[in-house]
Short mmCIF file of C-alpha atoms in Angstrom, two decimals:
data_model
loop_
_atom_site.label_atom_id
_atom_site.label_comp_id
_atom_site.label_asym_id
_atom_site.label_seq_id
_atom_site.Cartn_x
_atom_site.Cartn_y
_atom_site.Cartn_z
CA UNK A 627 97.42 177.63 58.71
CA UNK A 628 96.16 180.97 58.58
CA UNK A 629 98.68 184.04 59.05
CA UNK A 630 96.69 185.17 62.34
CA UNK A 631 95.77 182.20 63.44
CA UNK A 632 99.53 181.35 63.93
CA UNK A 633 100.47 184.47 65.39
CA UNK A 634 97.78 184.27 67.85
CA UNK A 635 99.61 180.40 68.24
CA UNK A 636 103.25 182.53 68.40
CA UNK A 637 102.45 184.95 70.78
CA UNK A 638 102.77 184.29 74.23
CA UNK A 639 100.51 185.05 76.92
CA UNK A 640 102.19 185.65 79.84
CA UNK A 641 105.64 186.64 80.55
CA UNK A 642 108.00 186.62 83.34
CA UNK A 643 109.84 190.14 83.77
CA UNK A 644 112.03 190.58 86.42
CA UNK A 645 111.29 187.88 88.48
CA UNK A 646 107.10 189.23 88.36
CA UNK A 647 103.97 187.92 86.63
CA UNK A 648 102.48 190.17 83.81
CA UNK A 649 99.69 189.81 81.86
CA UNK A 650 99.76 190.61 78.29
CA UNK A 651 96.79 192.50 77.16
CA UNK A 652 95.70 193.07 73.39
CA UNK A 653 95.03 196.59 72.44
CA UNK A 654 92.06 197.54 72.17
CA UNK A 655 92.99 200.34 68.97
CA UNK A 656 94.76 197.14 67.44
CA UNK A 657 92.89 196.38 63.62
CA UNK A 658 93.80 192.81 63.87
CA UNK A 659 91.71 190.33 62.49
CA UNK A 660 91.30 186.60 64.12
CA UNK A 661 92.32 188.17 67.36
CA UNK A 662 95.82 188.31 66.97
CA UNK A 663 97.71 189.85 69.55
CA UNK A 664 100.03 192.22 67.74
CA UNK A 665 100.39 195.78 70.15
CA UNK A 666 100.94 194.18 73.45
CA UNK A 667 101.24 196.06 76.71
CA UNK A 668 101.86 194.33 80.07
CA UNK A 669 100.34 195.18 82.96
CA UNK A 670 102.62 194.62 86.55
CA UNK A 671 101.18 192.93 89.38
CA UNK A 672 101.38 193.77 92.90
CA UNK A 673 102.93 191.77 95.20
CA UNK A 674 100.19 190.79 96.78
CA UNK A 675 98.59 189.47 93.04
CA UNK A 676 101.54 187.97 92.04
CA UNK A 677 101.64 185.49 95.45
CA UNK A 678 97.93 184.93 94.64
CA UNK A 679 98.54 183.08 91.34
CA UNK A 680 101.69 181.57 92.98
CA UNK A 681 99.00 179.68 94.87
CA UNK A 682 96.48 179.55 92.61
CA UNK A 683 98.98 177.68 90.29
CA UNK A 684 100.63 175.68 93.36
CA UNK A 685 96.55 174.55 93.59
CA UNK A 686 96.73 172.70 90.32
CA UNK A 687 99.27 170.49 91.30
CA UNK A 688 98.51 169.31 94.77
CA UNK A 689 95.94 166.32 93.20
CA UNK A 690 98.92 164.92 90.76
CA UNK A 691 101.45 165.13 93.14
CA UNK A 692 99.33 162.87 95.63
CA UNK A 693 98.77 160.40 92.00
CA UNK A 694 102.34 160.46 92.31
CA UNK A 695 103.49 162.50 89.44
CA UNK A 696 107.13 163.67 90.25
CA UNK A 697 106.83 167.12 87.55
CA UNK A 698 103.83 168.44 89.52
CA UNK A 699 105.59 167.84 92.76
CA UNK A 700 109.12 169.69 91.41
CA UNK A 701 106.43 172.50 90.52
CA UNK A 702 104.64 172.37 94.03
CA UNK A 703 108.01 172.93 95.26
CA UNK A 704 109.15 175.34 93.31
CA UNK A 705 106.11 177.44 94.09
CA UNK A 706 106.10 176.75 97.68
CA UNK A 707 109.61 178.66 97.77
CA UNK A 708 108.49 181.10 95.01
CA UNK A 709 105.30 181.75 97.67
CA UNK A 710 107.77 182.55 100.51
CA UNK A 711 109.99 184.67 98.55
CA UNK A 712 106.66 186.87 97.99
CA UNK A 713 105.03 186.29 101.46
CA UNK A 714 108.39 188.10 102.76
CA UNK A 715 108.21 190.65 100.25
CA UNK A 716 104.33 191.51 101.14
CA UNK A 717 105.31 191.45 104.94
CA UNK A 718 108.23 194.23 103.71
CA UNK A 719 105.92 196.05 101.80
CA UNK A 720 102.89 196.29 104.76
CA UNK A 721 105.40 197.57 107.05
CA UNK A 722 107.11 200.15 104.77
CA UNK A 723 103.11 201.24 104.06
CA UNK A 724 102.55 201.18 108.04
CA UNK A 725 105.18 203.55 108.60
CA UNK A 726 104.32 206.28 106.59
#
């Protein structure tokens, strides 16, 4: 397999840091050929963002948890606490914004 091909393969594209979504974003200086991403940045979400693809993601499962597939409805779960978690945080962060 070609050299960038598999690094493109390698790479990931999204990491969790710190408990919040980032996106990983190629550069757009980078001379890489085959669109390897080689000079990564990440770029933090907002809370707010961050419990968007929560359910955006929690969307994906909802039709093979119903086909009864028990993976998508540990994941449905997992995101339905993972949405709270931010929910709360969101509410924290409005009223810390309110106040000022």
């Amino acid at each position: 397999m070609d050299d960038d091909v598999q690094a493109c393969l390698d790479t990931p594209l999204s990491h969790i840091n710190g408990g919040g979504i980032s996106f990983v974003v190629p550069d757009p200086d980078s001379n890489s050929s085959g669109g390897a991403l080689q000079n990564q940045q990440q770029v933090p979400q907002s809370k707010y963002a961050q419990l968007l693809a929560v359910i955006e993601d929690m969307g994906k499962d909802i039709r093979p948890t119903y086909a009864g597939s028990k993976s998508s409805a540990e994941r449905l779960k997992r995101g339905i606490v993972h949405a709270r978690i931010l929910v709360r945080e969101c509410l924290l962060e409005t009223e810390r914004s309110a106040r000022q």
